[in-house]
Short mmCIF file of C-alpha atoms in Angstrom, two decimals:
data_model
loop_
_atom_site.label_atom_id
_atom_site.label_comp_id
_atom_site.label_asym_id
_atom_site.label_seq_id
_atom_site.Cartn_x
_atom_site.Cartn_y
_atom_site.Cartn_z
CA UNK A 1 -5.85 -10.61 -24.88
CA UNK A 2 -6.16 -10.89 -21.11
CA UNK A 3 -3.81 -13.85 -20.69
CA UNK A 4 -1.39 -12.30 -23.23
CA UNK A 5 -1.23 -9.00 -21.45
CA UNK A 6 -1.21 -10.62 -18.03
CA UNK A 7 1.76 -12.69 -19.13
CA UNK A 8 3.52 -9.52 -20.27
CA UNK A 9 2.99 -7.91 -16.87
CA UNK A 10 4.03 -11.10 -15.20
CA UNK A 11 7.11 -11.75 -17.28
CA UNK A 12 8.31 -8.16 -16.97
CA UNK A 13 7.97 -8.17 -13.21
CA UNK A 14 9.25 -11.59 -12.24
CA UNK A 15 10.24 -13.60 -15.27
CA UNK A 16 9.31 -17.16 -14.65
CA UNK A 17 9.11 -16.83 -10.92
CA UNK A 18 5.40 -17.60 -10.57
CA UNK A 19 5.67 -21.03 -12.12
CA UNK A 20 7.91 -22.23 -9.35
CA UNK A 21 5.35 -20.97 -6.85
CA UNK A 22 2.10 -22.56 -8.02
CA UNK A 23 2.98 -26.07 -6.86
CA UNK A 24 3.72 -24.90 -3.31
CA UNK A 25 0.25 -23.59 -2.40
CA UNK A 26 -0.64 -26.72 -0.39
CA UNK A 27 2.57 -26.41 1.62
CA UNK A 28 1.59 -22.87 2.33
CA UNK A 29 -1.89 -23.68 3.59
CA UNK A 30 -0.51 -26.64 5.56
CA UNK A 31 0.84 -23.95 7.90
CA UNK A 32 -1.39 -22.17 10.39
CA UNK A 33 -2.98 -20.00 7.68
CA UNK A 34 -6.48 -21.13 6.68
CA UNK A 35 -7.18 -21.68 3.02
CA UNK A 36 -9.16 -18.82 1.51
CA UNK A 37 -12.12 -19.50 -0.76
CA UNK A 38 -11.52 -17.09 -3.65
CA UNK A 39 -13.15 -15.13 -5.12
CA UNK A 40 -14.89 -13.85 -1.98
CA UNK A 41 -18.71 -13.69 -2.31
CA UNK A 42 -19.74 -10.38 -3.87
CA UNK A 43 -23.08 -8.64 -4.31
CA UNK A 44 -23.32 -5.62 -6.55
CA UNK A 45 -23.25 -2.36 -4.57
CA UNK A 46 -24.64 1.15 -5.23
CA UNK A 47 -21.67 3.31 -6.18
CA UNK A 48 -23.22 6.51 -4.90
CA UNK A 49 -24.12 5.03 -1.52
CA UNK A 50 -20.54 3.67 -1.37
CA UNK A 51 -18.98 7.01 -2.22
CA UNK A 52 -21.07 8.74 0.48
CA UNK A 53 -19.77 6.18 3.08
CA UNK A 54 -16.21 6.70 1.84
CA UNK A 55 -16.53 10.55 1.95
CA UNK A 56 -17.70 10.52 5.54
CA UNK A 57 -15.36 7.79 6.73
CA UNK A 58 -12.41 9.71 5.45
CA UNK A 59 -12.80 12.02 8.38
CA UNK A 60 -12.42 9.04 10.68
CA UNK A 61 -9.79 6.75 9.09
CA UNK A 62 -8.72 8.68 6.00
CA UNK A 63 -8.30 7.58 2.45
CA UNK A 64 -7.34 3.91 2.39
CA UNK A 65 -9.40 2.87 5.38
CA UNK A 66 -12.37 4.83 4.04
CA UNK A 67 -12.33 3.09 0.63
CA UNK A 68 -12.00 -0.31 2.23
CA UNK A 69 -14.67 0.27 4.80
CA UNK A 70 -17.15 1.85 2.31
CA UNK A 71 -17.25 -1.54 0.49
CA UNK A 72 -16.46 -4.17 3.21
CA UNK A 73 -18.92 -2.81 5.77
CA UNK A 74 -21.73 -3.05 3.21
CA UNK A 75 -20.73 -6.62 2.23
CA UNK A 76 -20.34 -7.53 5.93
CA UNK A 77 -23.94 -6.50 6.38
CA UNK A 78 -25.21 -8.34 3.23
CA UNK A 79 -22.97 -11.43 3.44
CA UNK A 80 -21.05 -11.55 6.77
CA UNK A 81 -17.74 -13.37 6.63
CA UNK A 82 -15.04 -13.06 5.43
CA UNK A 83 -15.79 -9.34 5.42
CA UNK A 84 -17.00 -9.13 9.00
CA UNK A 85 -13.62 -10.07 10.49
CA UNK A 86 -11.39 -7.99 8.20
CA UNK A 87 -9.35 -5.49 10.31
CA UNK A 88 -10.42 -2.45 8.33
CA UNK A 89 -9.34 0.24 10.73
CA UNK A 90 -5.75 -0.90 10.70
CA UNK A 91 -5.55 0.43 7.13
CA UNK A 92 -5.64 3.99 8.52
CA UNK A 93 -1.88 3.57 7.96
CA UNK A 94 -2.40 4.08 4.22
CA UNK A 95 -3.14 7.77 4.94
CA UNK A 96 -1.04 10.48 3.23
CA UNK A 97 0.70 7.99 0.89
CA UNK A 98 1.47 5.47 3.67
CA UNK A 99 2.07 7.03 7.14
CA UNK A 100 2.27 10.52 5.55
CA UNK A 101 5.27 9.70 3.28
CA UNK A 102 3.43 10.80 0.06
CA UNK A 103 3.90 7.55 -1.74
CA UNK A 104 0.92 5.87 -3.41
CA UNK A 105 -2.47 7.54 -2.74
CA UNK A 106 -4.12 5.66 0.05
CA UNK A 107 -7.40 5.56 -1.86
CA UNK A 108 -5.67 3.43 -4.47
CA UNK A 109 -3.74 1.35 -1.88
CA UNK A 110 -7.05 0.66 -0.13
CA UNK A 111 -8.83 -0.12 -3.45
CA UNK A 112 -6.11 -2.64 -4.24
CA UNK A 113 -6.81 -4.51 -0.96
CA UNK A 114 -10.54 -4.56 -1.79
CA UNK A 115 -10.22 -5.72 -5.37
CA UNK A 116 -7.70 -8.43 -4.60
CA UNK A 117 -9.48 -9.80 -1.52
CA UNK A 118 -12.79 -9.97 -3.47
CA UNK A 119 -11.50 -11.16 -6.85
CA UNK A 120 -8.60 -13.18 -5.43
CA UNK A 121 -4.79 -13.19 -6.12
CA UNK A 122 -3.56 -13.80 -9.62
CA UNK A 123 -1.22 -16.52 -8.29
CA UNK A 124 -4.33 -18.68 -8.42
CA UNK A 125 -5.12 -17.58 -12.03
CA UNK A 126 -7.61 -15.04 -10.80
CA UNK A 127 -6.49 -11.92 -12.65
CA UNK A 128 -9.47 -9.51 -12.24
CA UNK A 129 -8.11 -8.01 -9.00
CA UNK A 130 -4.81 -7.14 -10.62
CA UNK A 131 -6.53 -5.74 -13.69
CA UNK A 132 -8.98 -3.63 -11.67
CA UNK A 133 -6.13 -2.27 -9.52
CA UNK A 134 -3.86 -1.29 -12.39
CA UNK A 135 -6.70 0.18 -14.47
CA UNK A 136 -8.02 2.07 -11.46
CA UNK A 137 -4.50 3.61 -11.00
CA UNK A 138 -4.51 4.50 -14.73
CA UNK A 139 -7.97 6.06 -14.37
CA UNK A 140 -6.81 8.00 -11.25
CA UNK A 141 -3.73 9.35 -12.93
CA UNK A 142 -5.57 10.46 -16.03
CA UNK A 143 -8.82 11.86 -14.48
CA UNK A 144 -9.48 15.37 -13.25
CA UNK A 145 -10.18 14.79 -9.61
CA UNK A 146 -12.16 14.83 -7.53
CA UNK A 147 -15.19 13.90 -9.66
CA UNK A 148 -17.59 12.87 -6.89
CA UNK A 149 -19.77 15.54 -5.24
CA UNK A 150 -20.88 14.52 -1.74
CA UNK A 151 -24.45 15.31 -0.66
CA UNK A 152 -23.20 17.57 2.19
CA UNK A 153 -19.58 18.63 1.54
CA UNK A 154 -17.70 19.86 4.60
CA UNK A 155 -15.88 22.49 2.55
CA UNK A 156 -15.55 23.77 -1.05
CA UNK A 157 -19.35 24.11 -0.93
CA UNK A 158 -19.60 26.56 -3.91
CA UNK A 159 -17.06 24.88 -6.16
CA UNK A 160 -13.90 22.85 -5.97
CA UNK A 161 -10.70 23.11 -7.91
CA UNK A 162 -10.08 19.86 -9.85
CA UNK A 163 -6.57 18.73 -11.01
CA UNK A 164 -5.07 15.85 -12.98
CA UNK A 165 -2.17 14.20 -11.18
CA UNK A 166 -0.72 12.09 -14.03
CA UNK A 167 0.53 10.00 -11.17
CA UNK A 168 -0.82 7.59 -8.46
CA UNK A 169 1.38 9.24 -5.85
CA UNK A 170 -0.18 11.10 -2.98
CA UNK A 171 2.61 13.74 -2.94
CA UNK A 172 2.10 14.61 -6.63
CA UNK A 173 -1.67 14.34 -6.54
CA UNK A 174 -2.26 16.51 -3.53
CA UNK A 175 0.70 18.75 -4.33
CA UNK A 176 -0.80 19.75 -7.76
CA UNK A 177 -4.14 20.38 -6.16
CA UNK A 178 -2.56 22.46 -3.39
CA UNK A 179 -0.60 24.49 -5.98
CA UNK A 180 -3.73 25.02 -8.19
CA UNK A 181 -6.00 25.88 -5.23
CA UNK A 182 -3.60 27.61 -2.84
CA UNK A 183 -4.98 25.64 0.05
CA UNK A 184 -2.68 24.21 2.79
CA UNK A 185 -2.54 20.53 3.62
CA UNK A 186 -4.27 21.10 7.01
CA UNK A 187 -6.98 23.32 5.53
CA UNK A 188 -10.67 22.23 5.61
CA UNK A 189 -10.71 22.65 1.77
CA UNK A 190 -7.71 20.19 1.24
CA UNK A 191 -9.27 17.63 3.62
CA UNK A 192 -12.62 17.85 1.78
CA UNK A 193 -10.68 17.44 -1.51
CA UNK A 194 -9.05 14.19 -0.39
CA UNK A 195 -12.28 12.90 1.14
CA UNK A 196 -13.87 13.52 -2.28
CA UNK A 197 -11.00 11.72 -4.01
CA UNK A 198 -11.49 8.72 -1.73
CA UNK A 199 -15.21 8.86 -2.62
CA UNK A 200 -14.47 9.16 -6.28
CA UNK A 201 -12.12 6.13 -6.15
CA UNK A 202 -14.68 4.06 -4.21
CA UNK A 203 -17.37 4.99 -6.74
CA UNK A 204 -15.15 3.93 -9.67
CA UNK A 205 -14.06 0.77 -7.93
CA UNK A 206 -17.63 -0.29 -7.39
CA UNK A 207 -18.42 0.31 -11.05
CA UNK A 208 -15.50 -2.04 -11.98
CA UNK A 209 -16.47 -4.67 -9.31
CA UNK A 210 -20.11 -4.66 -10.52
CA UNK A 211 -18.90 -5.04 -14.10
CA UNK A 212 -16.71 -7.96 -13.05
CA UNK A 213 -19.69 -9.57 -11.30
CA UNK A 214 -21.69 -9.19 -14.57
CA UNK A 215 -18.85 -10.69 -16.58
CA UNK A 216 -18.42 -7.33 -18.33
CA UNK A 217 -15.05 -6.12 -16.89
CA UNK A 218 -12.82 -4.43 -19.42
CA UNK A 219 -9.82 -6.75 -19.19
CA UNK A 220 -7.39 -4.70 -21.35
CA UNK A 221 -4.55 -3.62 -19.08
CA UNK A 222 -3.93 0.04 -19.62
CA UNK A 223 -0.33 0.38 -18.37
CA UNK A 224 2.38 -2.22 -18.54
CA UNK A 225 5.67 -0.47 -17.69
CA UNK A 226 7.65 -3.63 -16.73
CA UNK A 227 7.19 -5.19 -20.21
CA UNK A 228 7.23 -1.88 -22.17
CA UNK A 229 9.99 -0.01 -20.36
CA UNK A 230 11.86 -2.70 -18.36
CA UNK A 231 11.13 -1.19 -14.98
CA UNK A 232 8.12 -0.71 -12.65
CA UNK A 233 7.20 2.87 -13.27
CA UNK A 234 4.60 5.60 -13.50
CA UNK A 235 3.51 7.44 -16.67
CA UNK A 236 5.10 10.75 -15.99
CA UNK A 237 8.79 10.00 -16.58
CA UNK A 238 9.78 13.51 -17.72
CA UNK A 239 8.23 15.14 -14.65
CA UNK A 240 10.98 13.78 -12.42
CA UNK A 241 13.71 12.84 -14.95
CA UNK A 242 13.35 15.87 -17.25
CA UNK A 243 14.56 15.19 -20.80
CA UNK A 244 17.18 12.66 -19.41
CA UNK A 245 15.12 9.53 -18.92
CA UNK A 246 17.51 6.69 -18.26
CA UNK A 247 17.08 3.40 -20.14
CA UNK A 248 16.66 0.27 -18.05
CA UNK A 249 19.31 -2.45 -18.42
CA UNK A 250 18.29 -5.15 -20.93
CA UNK A 251 18.17 -8.84 -20.13
CA UNK A 252 21.46 -10.48 -21.19
CA UNK A 253 20.51 -13.21 -23.68
CA UNK B 1 7.83 13.22 23.04
CA UNK B 2 5.72 10.42 21.40
CA UNK B 3 2.42 12.19 21.83
CA UNK B 4 3.89 15.52 20.85
CA UNK B 5 5.38 14.11 17.64
CA UNK B 6 2.30 12.06 16.96
CA UNK B 7 0.21 15.17 17.34
CA UNK B 8 2.47 16.95 14.87
CA UNK B 9 2.08 14.14 12.34
CA UNK B 10 -1.61 14.13 12.97
CA UNK B 11 -2.15 17.86 12.86
CA UNK B 12 -0.14 18.18 9.69
CA UNK B 13 -2.04 15.42 7.91
CA UNK B 14 -5.57 16.04 8.95
CA UNK B 15 -5.86 19.04 11.27
CA UNK B 16 -8.49 18.26 13.89
CA UNK B 17 -10.22 15.64 11.80
CA UNK B 18 -9.52 12.73 14.11
CA UNK B 19 -11.34 14.23 17.09
CA UNK B 20 -14.58 14.15 15.23
CA UNK B 21 -14.08 10.49 14.50
CA UNK B 22 -13.32 9.01 17.88
CA UNK B 23 -16.87 9.24 19.12
CA UNK B 24 -18.20 7.34 16.11
CA UNK B 25 -16.45 4.03 16.59
CA UNK B 26 -19.44 2.32 18.08
CA UNK B 27 -21.64 3.40 15.18
CA UNK B 28 -18.98 1.90 12.98
CA UNK B 29 -18.93 -1.46 14.72
CA UNK B 30 -22.71 -1.47 14.85
CA UNK B 31 -22.50 -2.23 11.16
CA UNK B 32 -21.64 -5.77 9.95
CA UNK B 33 -17.97 -5.39 10.78
CA UNK B 34 -16.95 -7.30 13.93
CA UNK B 35 -15.09 -5.32 16.61
CA UNK B 36 -11.42 -6.14 16.56
CA UNK B 37 -9.38 -6.69 19.78
CA UNK B 38 -6.35 -4.54 19.37
CA UNK B 39 -3.42 -5.02 19.81
CA UNK B 40 -3.51 -8.50 18.27
CA UNK B 41 -1.74 -11.15 20.39
CA UNK B 42 1.90 -11.19 19.56
CA UNK B 43 4.77 -13.59 20.49
CA UNK B 44 8.34 -12.58 19.74
CA UNK B 45 9.68 -14.13 16.58
CA UNK B 46 13.15 -15.06 15.33
CA UNK B 47 14.16 -12.40 12.83
CA UNK B 48 16.51 -14.72 10.86
CA UNK B 49 13.82 -17.44 10.53
CA UNK B 50 11.33 -14.77 9.47
CA UNK B 51 13.79 -13.36 6.88
CA UNK B 52 14.35 -16.81 5.41
CA UNK B 53 10.60 -17.39 5.07
CA UNK B 54 10.23 -13.93 3.39
CA UNK B 55 13.14 -14.66 1.03
CA UNK B 56 11.60 -17.91 -0.20
CA UNK B 57 8.04 -16.68 -0.27
CA UNK B 58 9.08 -13.76 -2.52
CA UNK B 59 9.34 -16.29 -5.29
CA UNK B 60 5.71 -17.20 -4.76
CA UNK B 61 3.87 -13.88 -3.79
CA UNK B 62 6.57 -11.28 -4.05
CA UNK B 63 7.58 -8.49 -1.72
CA UNK B 64 4.45 -7.43 0.11
CA UNK B 65 2.87 -10.85 0.40
CA UNK B 66 6.21 -12.39 1.48
CA UNK B 67 6.69 -9.98 4.32
CA UNK B 68 3.16 -10.39 5.59
CA UNK B 69 3.25 -14.19 5.31
CA UNK B 70 6.68 -14.45 6.94
CA UNK B 71 5.17 -13.08 10.12
CA UNK B 72 1.44 -14.02 10.01
CA UNK B 73 2.10 -17.64 9.13
CA UNK B 74 4.33 -18.11 12.23
CA UNK B 75 1.83 -16.34 14.43
CA UNK B 76 -1.05 -18.35 12.94
CA UNK B 77 0.89 -21.49 13.96
CA UNK B 78 1.69 -20.21 17.42
CA UNK B 79 -1.55 -18.33 18.25
CA UNK B 80 -4.18 -19.09 15.58
CA UNK B 81 -6.76 -16.34 14.98
CA UNK B 82 -6.91 -13.54 13.90
CA UNK B 83 -3.84 -14.47 11.92
CA UNK B 84 -5.17 -17.73 10.53
CA UNK B 85 -7.96 -16.13 8.51
CA UNK B 86 -5.99 -13.14 7.20
CA UNK B 87 -6.07 -13.24 3.36
CA UNK B 88 -2.38 -13.04 2.97
CA UNK B 89 -2.10 -14.06 -0.73
CA UNK B 90 -4.30 -11.20 -1.88
CA UNK B 91 -1.43 -8.95 -1.02
CA UNK B 92 0.54 -10.23 -3.95
CA UNK B 93 -0.93 -7.03 -5.51
CA UNK B 94 1.64 -4.97 -3.62
CA UNK B 95 4.32 -6.36 -6.03
CA UNK B 96 6.44 -3.94 -7.97
CA UNK B 97 5.22 -0.85 -6.15
CA UNK B 98 1.54 -1.81 -6.34
CA UNK B 99 0.53 -3.81 -9.49
CA UNK B 100 3.96 -2.92 -11.04
CA UNK B 101 3.45 0.83 -10.99
CA UNK B 102 6.67 1.44 -9.03
CA UNK B 103 5.04 3.35 -6.15
CA UNK B 104 5.79 2.40 -2.56
CA UNK B 105 8.07 -0.76 -2.19
CA UNK B 106 5.76 -3.67 -1.46
CA UNK B 107 7.99 -4.85 1.31
CA UNK B 108 7.17 -1.60 3.18
CA UNK B 109 3.50 -1.74 2.19
CA UNK B 110 3.23 -5.25 3.50
CA UNK B 111 5.18 -4.31 6.67
CA UNK B 112 2.68 -1.53 7.27
CA UNK B 113 -0.19 -4.02 7.18
CA UNK B 114 1.61 -6.32 9.62
CA UNK B 115 2.58 -3.51 12.13
CA UNK B 116 -0.85 -1.95 12.16
CA UNK B 117 -2.86 -5.13 12.44
CA UNK B 118 -0.65 -6.33 15.26
CA UNK B 119 -0.17 -3.01 17.16
CA UNK B 120 -3.57 -1.58 16.18
CA UNK B 121 -4.73 1.65 14.47
CA UNK B 122 -3.66 5.00 15.98
CA UNK B 123 -7.27 6.12 15.83
CA UNK B 124 -7.70 4.07 19.07
CA UNK B 125 -4.61 5.77 20.61
CA UNK B 126 -2.44 2.85 19.67
CA UNK B 127 0.48 4.60 17.96
CA UNK B 128 3.18 1.91 17.82
CA UNK B 129 2.04 0.66 14.37
CA UNK B 130 2.27 4.08 12.87
CA UNK B 131 5.65 4.69 14.48
CA UNK B 132 7.10 1.32 13.37
CA UNK B 133 5.87 1.91 9.81
CA UNK B 134 7.26 5.41 9.39
CA UNK B 135 10.58 4.52 11.07
CA UNK B 136 10.91 1.38 8.96
CA UNK B 137 10.37 3.54 5.87
CA UNK B 138 13.07 5.85 7.14
CA UNK B 139 15.38 2.92 7.79
CA UNK B 140 14.72 1.58 4.31
CA UNK B 141 15.46 4.89 2.54
CA UNK B 142 18.74 5.38 4.46
CA UNK B 143 20.08 1.78 4.53
CA UNK B 144 22.40 0.24 1.95
CA UNK B 145 20.18 -2.64 0.78
CA UNK B 146 19.87 -5.58 0.72
CA UNK B 147 21.48 -6.30 4.13
CA UNK B 148 20.11 -9.83 4.69
CA UNK B 149 22.05 -12.74 3.19
CA UNK B 150 19.85 -15.84 2.66
CA UNK B 151 21.17 -19.29 3.52
CA UNK B 152 20.77 -20.39 -0.06
CA UNK B 153 20.69 -17.46 -2.39
CA UNK B 154 19.14 -18.14 -5.82
CA UNK B 155 21.53 -15.68 -7.55
CA UNK B 156 24.25 -13.19 -6.65
CA UNK B 157 25.97 -16.10 -4.90
CA UNK B 158 29.52 -14.64 -4.78
CA UNK B 159 28.56 -11.05 -3.93
CA UNK B 160 25.58 -8.71 -4.37
CA UNK B 161 25.64 -4.92 -5.30
CA UNK B 162 24.09 -2.90 -2.47
CA UNK B 163 22.51 0.57 -3.02
CA UNK B 164 20.80 3.24 -0.90
CA UNK B 165 17.49 4.38 -2.34
CA UNK B 166 17.01 7.57 -0.28
CA UNK B 167 13.33 6.80 -1.05
CA UNK B 168 10.65 4.28 -0.12
CA UNK B 169 9.62 3.99 -3.78
CA UNK B 170 10.05 0.75 -5.69
CA UNK B 171 10.91 2.59 -8.98
CA UNK B 172 13.72 4.49 -7.27
CA UNK B 173 14.93 1.71 -5.10
CA UNK B 174 15.11 -0.96 -7.80
CA UNK B 175 16.10 1.58 -10.43
CA UNK B 176 19.21 2.67 -8.55
CA UNK B 177 20.11 -0.97 -7.96
CA UNK B 178 19.60 -1.87 -11.61
CA UNK B 179 21.78 1.11 -12.67
CA UNK B 180 24.59 0.22 -10.21
CA UNK B 181 24.48 -3.52 -11.02
CA UNK B 182 23.52 -3.40 -14.73
CA UNK B 183 21.05 -6.23 -14.24
CA UNK B 184 17.60 -6.18 -15.91
CA UNK B 185 14.30 -6.24 -14.10
CA UNK B 186 13.61 -9.74 -15.24
CA UNK B 187 17.08 -11.08 -14.41
CA UNK B 188 17.62 -13.79 -11.74
CA UNK B 189 19.99 -11.31 -10.03
CA UNK B 190 17.36 -8.54 -9.72
CA UNK B 191 14.83 -11.00 -8.49
CA UNK B 192 17.23 -12.28 -5.86
CA UNK B 193 17.94 -8.63 -4.84
CA UNK B 194 14.24 -7.87 -4.28
CA UNK B 195 13.74 -11.14 -2.41
CA UNK B 196 16.64 -10.18 -0.23
CA UNK B 197 15.17 -6.68 0.28
CA UNK B 198 11.85 -8.30 1.40
CA UNK B 199 13.85 -10.52 3.78
CA UNK B 200 15.86 -7.52 5.12
CA UNK B 201 12.62 -5.54 5.76
CA UNK B 202 10.97 -8.59 7.45
CA UNK B 203 14.10 -9.00 9.64
CA UNK B 204 14.06 -5.26 10.64
CA UNK B 205 10.28 -5.33 11.23
CA UNK B 206 10.58 -8.30 13.66
CA UNK B 207 13.34 -6.46 15.55
CA UNK B 208 10.94 -3.53 15.96
CA UNK B 209 7.88 -5.72 16.92
CA UNK B 210 9.98 -7.62 19.44
CA UNK B 211 11.19 -4.30 20.91
CA UNK B 212 7.61 -3.08 21.08
CA UNK B 213 6.56 -6.38 22.85
CA UNK B 214 9.37 -5.74 25.39
CA UNK B 215 8.25 -2.16 25.91
CA UNK B 216 11.54 -0.96 24.39
CA UNK B 217 10.39 0.49 21.03
CA UNK B 218 12.21 3.72 19.97
CA UNK B 219 9.19 5.99 19.79
CA UNK B 220 10.95 8.97 18.21
CA UNK B 221 9.37 9.46 14.77
CA UNK B 222 12.24 10.00 12.33
CA UNK B 223 10.43 11.80 9.49
CA UNK B 224 7.50 14.20 9.87
CA UNK B 225 7.03 15.88 6.43
CA UNK B 226 3.47 17.07 6.93
CA UNK B 227 4.35 19.14 9.99
CA UNK B 228 7.81 20.19 8.86
CA UNK B 229 7.17 20.91 5.17
CA UNK B 230 3.40 21.20 4.89
CA UNK B 231 2.99 18.29 2.48
CA UNK B 232 3.21 14.48 2.63
CA UNK B 233 6.61 13.79 1.10
CA UNK B 234 9.74 11.75 0.87
CA UNK B 235 13.22 12.92 1.91
CA UNK B 236 14.81 13.30 -1.55
CA UNK B 237 13.10 16.58 -2.73
CA UNK B 238 15.97 17.69 -4.96
CA UNK B 239 16.12 14.29 -6.79
CA UNK B 240 12.85 15.15 -8.61
CA UNK B 241 12.48 18.90 -8.08
CA UNK B 242 16.10 19.80 -8.72
CA UNK B 243 16.99 23.15 -7.13
CA UNK B 244 13.48 24.44 -7.52
CA UNK B 245 11.60 22.87 -4.66
CA UNK B 246 8.14 24.43 -4.45
CA UNK B 247 6.88 25.71 -1.01
CA UNK B 248 3.59 24.32 0.16
CA UNK B 249 0.77 26.79 0.69
CA UNK B 250 0.47 27.94 4.32
CA UNK B 251 -2.62 27.65 6.47
CA UNK B 252 -4.51 31.00 6.33
CA UNK B 253 -4.89 32.16 9.91
#
């Protein structure tokens, strides 16, 4: 099931491209880059402790950096390298859907870095990182967020509006929440919401990494647009295209 | 101008959140994470050589990984650490708009990693990485791509269709090209197109990094949606919203 679905993702995205690459790994590592030992060493983490770190770190380095640091800082303490030298704070750039452009939610972009550094790149036949990333994006798009309640929320102390984005995009996720709540982007309530979303993603990511460590990761890929629709896409086609969803060109036999 | 615009970006995205974070850097580095020396050492690169590496690497690790490796592998050879230990291949996950979801183009997502590792995170007052990232996204959205012609293209040897995405999103960028060219996602022509886009982004990124190294980086931020429109957003509002573009909630004074 895994290899079948993985092949579908693969074939949809790049056709046979990967095959040509596998043999060239040595040439790659012959350059200045050191060969990585994948998967990186991993010890199961406490999802609630991780979420608390992510919530508080959001106020320093925002969504992507907060998710990465919530996990890598704990593993750097428990294990050391290669986590200790990872340039976590540079990933502040993932904020606001990458430099504020509203593209992919930084919490997901950061989670993708974490999952694929720890589990390794699928180019080496290590597919858990790809599966965790795509299924975490599916979970994010279809979950009423935020789900994690911090011990000491900085706002929305009584209650918080929760919304479902049906999309992994920052602009759509935060936009639907702002519309439902009436709070501005720069409001303490919106900032607390995004910090809770980062914490919720970090919590869910740790659940998936712990399951992977235990050999119990659900390997069914939940969303395969390239193979199913012939284009890399989200799930909410009608939201942007309306009733007129274009059909992707077919491969000429 | 720079600090003014940077403050606008900042205030729009997080209000005063950063100020509370600056004092906590030591606490952060007191954990297992090693303190990074930013900016990372940089030597000016040849944009054409870099683009050629990115084009060929696309066929191994796709857009994001190809852009990162095209620059970090050269700097690992010239300088060594911290480039040599960077887990480049894990960034294969940026393919197809992050795991094939069609969100931000992986070439831009990879370029963001490169620019912010080299120039450093703006949390430390190092703003070049953020400026390069956002202005590269603006360049990408408003440029007829691909612009770089590889020495030995694997397809589209006679000529290649070029399109302007008006967006940093993979789905929109590749979708407009597929519509204009009629080529399928899995076709050799589409794959060559995306490899050329990665090469074009790597070329442009090196031009910006070299300008930064020479103290000649254009520091005017080209797109400031958070401060101008009250939400993290792209430039093509009408394309998804039609004539009914919602207004973001205002901050309650």
